[in-house]
XYZ file of C-alpha atoms in Angstrom:
186
model
C 0.000 0.000 0.000
C 2.796 2.414 0.878
C 4.528 1.747 -2.430
C 1.261 2.349 -4.269
C 0.680 5.691 -2.510
C 4.278 6.753 -3.163
C 3.996 5.703 -6.813
C 0.771 7.657 -7.287
C 2.281 10.791 -5.711
C 5.392 10.545 -7.876
C 3.334 9.921 -11.017
C 1.122 12.936 -10.347
C 4.162 15.113 -9.739
C 5.859 13.809 -12.869
C 2.777 14.492 -15.008
C 1.867 17.876 -13.533
C 5.235 19.535 -13.029
C 7.265 19.267 -16.278
C 5.489 21.969 -18.293
C 5.525 24.498 -15.473
C 9.069 23.620 -14.475
C 10.340 23.822 -18.047
C 8.874 27.311 -18.406
C 10.665 28.484 -15.258
C 14.063 26.867 -15.494
C 16.417 25.483 -18.126
C 17.295 22.618 -15.728
C 13.998 21.220 -14.358
C 15.071 17.672 -13.419
C 17.916 16.171 -11.393
C 18.974 12.648 -10.411
C 21.115 11.915 -7.380
C 22.880 8.917 -5.904
C 23.959 8.998 -2.225
C 26.049 6.908 0.149
C 26.534 7.442 3.853
C 26.678 6.234 7.415
C 23.758 6.063 9.851
C 23.678 6.429 13.622
C 20.631 4.933 15.379
C 18.887 6.716 18.243
C 16.015 5.985 20.625
C 14.511 2.479 20.465
C 16.727 1.443 17.547
C 19.892 2.535 19.388
C 19.238 -0.084 22.082
C 19.243 -2.824 19.421
C 21.604 -1.768 16.644
C 25.047 -0.349 15.950
C 25.835 2.287 13.325
C 25.187 1.269 9.744
C 25.775 2.136 6.108
C 23.307 3.067 3.422
C 22.664 4.232 -0.108
C 19.870 5.964 -1.964
C 18.699 7.381 -5.276
C 16.467 10.410 -5.771
C 14.764 12.203 -8.658
C 13.858 15.881 -8.243
C 11.514 18.046 -10.311
C 12.131 21.775 -9.984
C 8.780 23.424 -9.212
C 10.090 26.998 -9.299
C 13.510 28.571 -8.899
C 15.139 27.283 -5.694
C 12.335 24.788 -4.857
C 11.890 21.174 -5.889
C 9.721 18.109 -5.337
C 11.717 14.922 -4.744
C 10.969 11.231 -4.670
C 13.422 8.460 -4.015
C 14.422 5.134 -2.554
C 16.928 4.463 0.233
C 18.268 1.450 2.099
C 20.296 1.418 5.313
C 21.684 -1.689 7.000
C 22.521 -1.878 10.711
C 24.314 -4.663 12.600
C 22.332 -5.807 15.631
C 23.980 -5.727 19.052
C 24.618 -9.082 20.727
C 23.783 -11.213 17.665
C 26.592 -12.293 15.352
C 24.620 -12.671 12.115
C 21.608 -10.479 12.857
C 21.011 -7.223 11.035
C 18.257 -4.673 10.577
C 17.505 -3.310 7.122
C 15.591 -0.048 6.813
C 14.346 0.512 3.262
C 11.622 2.296 1.381
C 10.520 5.411 -0.433
C 10.324 9.097 0.430
C 8.650 12.135 -1.152
C 9.126 15.733 -0.119
C 10.211 19.284 -0.871
C 13.671 20.833 -1.123
C 14.913 24.408 -1.121
C 18.373 25.583 -2.216
C 19.716 29.132 -2.291
C 23.053 29.982 -3.918
C 25.591 32.017 -1.987
C 26.395 34.971 -4.203
C 29.833 34.820 -5.745
C 30.405 31.149 -4.876
C 29.786 27.720 -6.370
C 28.050 26.582 -3.162
C 24.314 26.323 -2.426
C 23.007 25.438 1.048
C 19.955 23.159 0.810
C 17.190 21.943 3.114
C 14.683 19.173 2.524
C 11.791 17.585 4.349
C 9.449 14.799 3.394
C 7.347 11.767 4.194
C 8.876 8.309 4.636
C 7.225 5.094 3.483
C 9.814 2.758 5.042
C 9.852 -0.684 6.636
C 12.358 -2.286 8.980
C 13.280 -5.897 8.268
C 15.179 -7.709 11.015
C 17.154 -10.739 9.841
C 18.563 -13.318 12.228
C 16.165 -12.595 15.114
C 12.515 -13.396 15.725
C 10.468 -10.973 13.627
C 8.286 -8.420 15.388
C 4.556 -8.395 14.720
C 2.894 -5.302 13.270
C 3.396 -2.844 10.451
C 5.230 0.422 9.898
C 3.580 3.824 9.831
C 4.338 6.805 7.623
C 7.262 8.776 9.042
C 9.238 11.876 8.190
C 12.728 12.997 7.298
C 14.526 16.321 7.584
C 17.895 17.056 6.039
C 20.289 19.727 4.944
C 23.709 20.312 3.532
C 25.616 21.980 0.743
C 25.510 21.556 -3.020
C 28.960 22.267 -4.476
C 28.945 22.912 -8.228
C 31.588 20.751 -9.947
C 30.462 21.412 -13.538
C 27.487 23.246 -15.105
C 25.042 20.396 -14.346
C 26.949 18.343 -11.773
C 26.974 18.951 -8.008
C 28.546 17.220 -5.024
C 26.017 17.200 -2.161
C 27.343 16.429 1.322
C 24.611 16.492 3.945
C 23.025 15.205 7.119
C 19.481 14.024 7.800
C 17.180 12.724 10.501
C 14.640 9.962 9.820
C 11.955 8.547 12.085
C 8.873 6.329 11.855
C 6.917 3.950 14.062
C 7.604 0.264 13.419
C 7.639 -3.000 15.352
C 11.054 -3.879 16.775
C 12.227 -7.173 18.290
C 10.720 -7.382 21.758
C 8.223 -4.549 21.301
C 5.395 -3.914 18.873
C 5.278 -0.144 19.425
C 8.901 0.729 18.633
C 10.273 3.733 16.830
C 12.952 3.609 14.134
C 15.016 6.806 14.403
C 18.463 7.567 13.081
C 20.729 10.318 11.783
C 22.707 10.021 8.568
C 25.814 11.727 7.240
C 26.609 11.194 3.606
C 27.545 12.530 0.225
C 25.719 12.479 -3.077
C 26.413 13.183 -6.724
C 23.617 15.226 -8.315
C 23.259 15.480 -12.106
C 20.729 17.891 -13.637
C 19.151 17.318 -17.037
């Protein structure tokens, strides 16, 4: 169901935004790949160690400095006290971004916030009963222009959503990420 909702939102954005975005900007679309490390907090911190992750995002520029993004990410954590156990957080996100160039530089600070449609899969331990709820993410960083349509995007983010965890059905998956992306506009 979450994937269906995310797909519908992305499809609507993709169908509605291109004409308006093309009229406002010569570069209305961007694709980004990211890698990074994740640091669990709250309920997840009691169960897991830091992890690594990756993601891919497509952004449609709605107007100058503002965009609508949709993407997929996956982060894997090693579980504490279990040799082969791991927790895998994966799913989709949609949201809004804002970026404002610093005059006279090739650097643009950016902020983004959105909805998460993620699930936590725990491998190597007894699975928890229940389902995940829609969560949110908040992030920010810098976009450093490397070439006319290529940017390096270091940043940090916070993600959180309710999900069953081993030993409790009302857990909360929360973690911070630090990573870097390569953003290509077309």
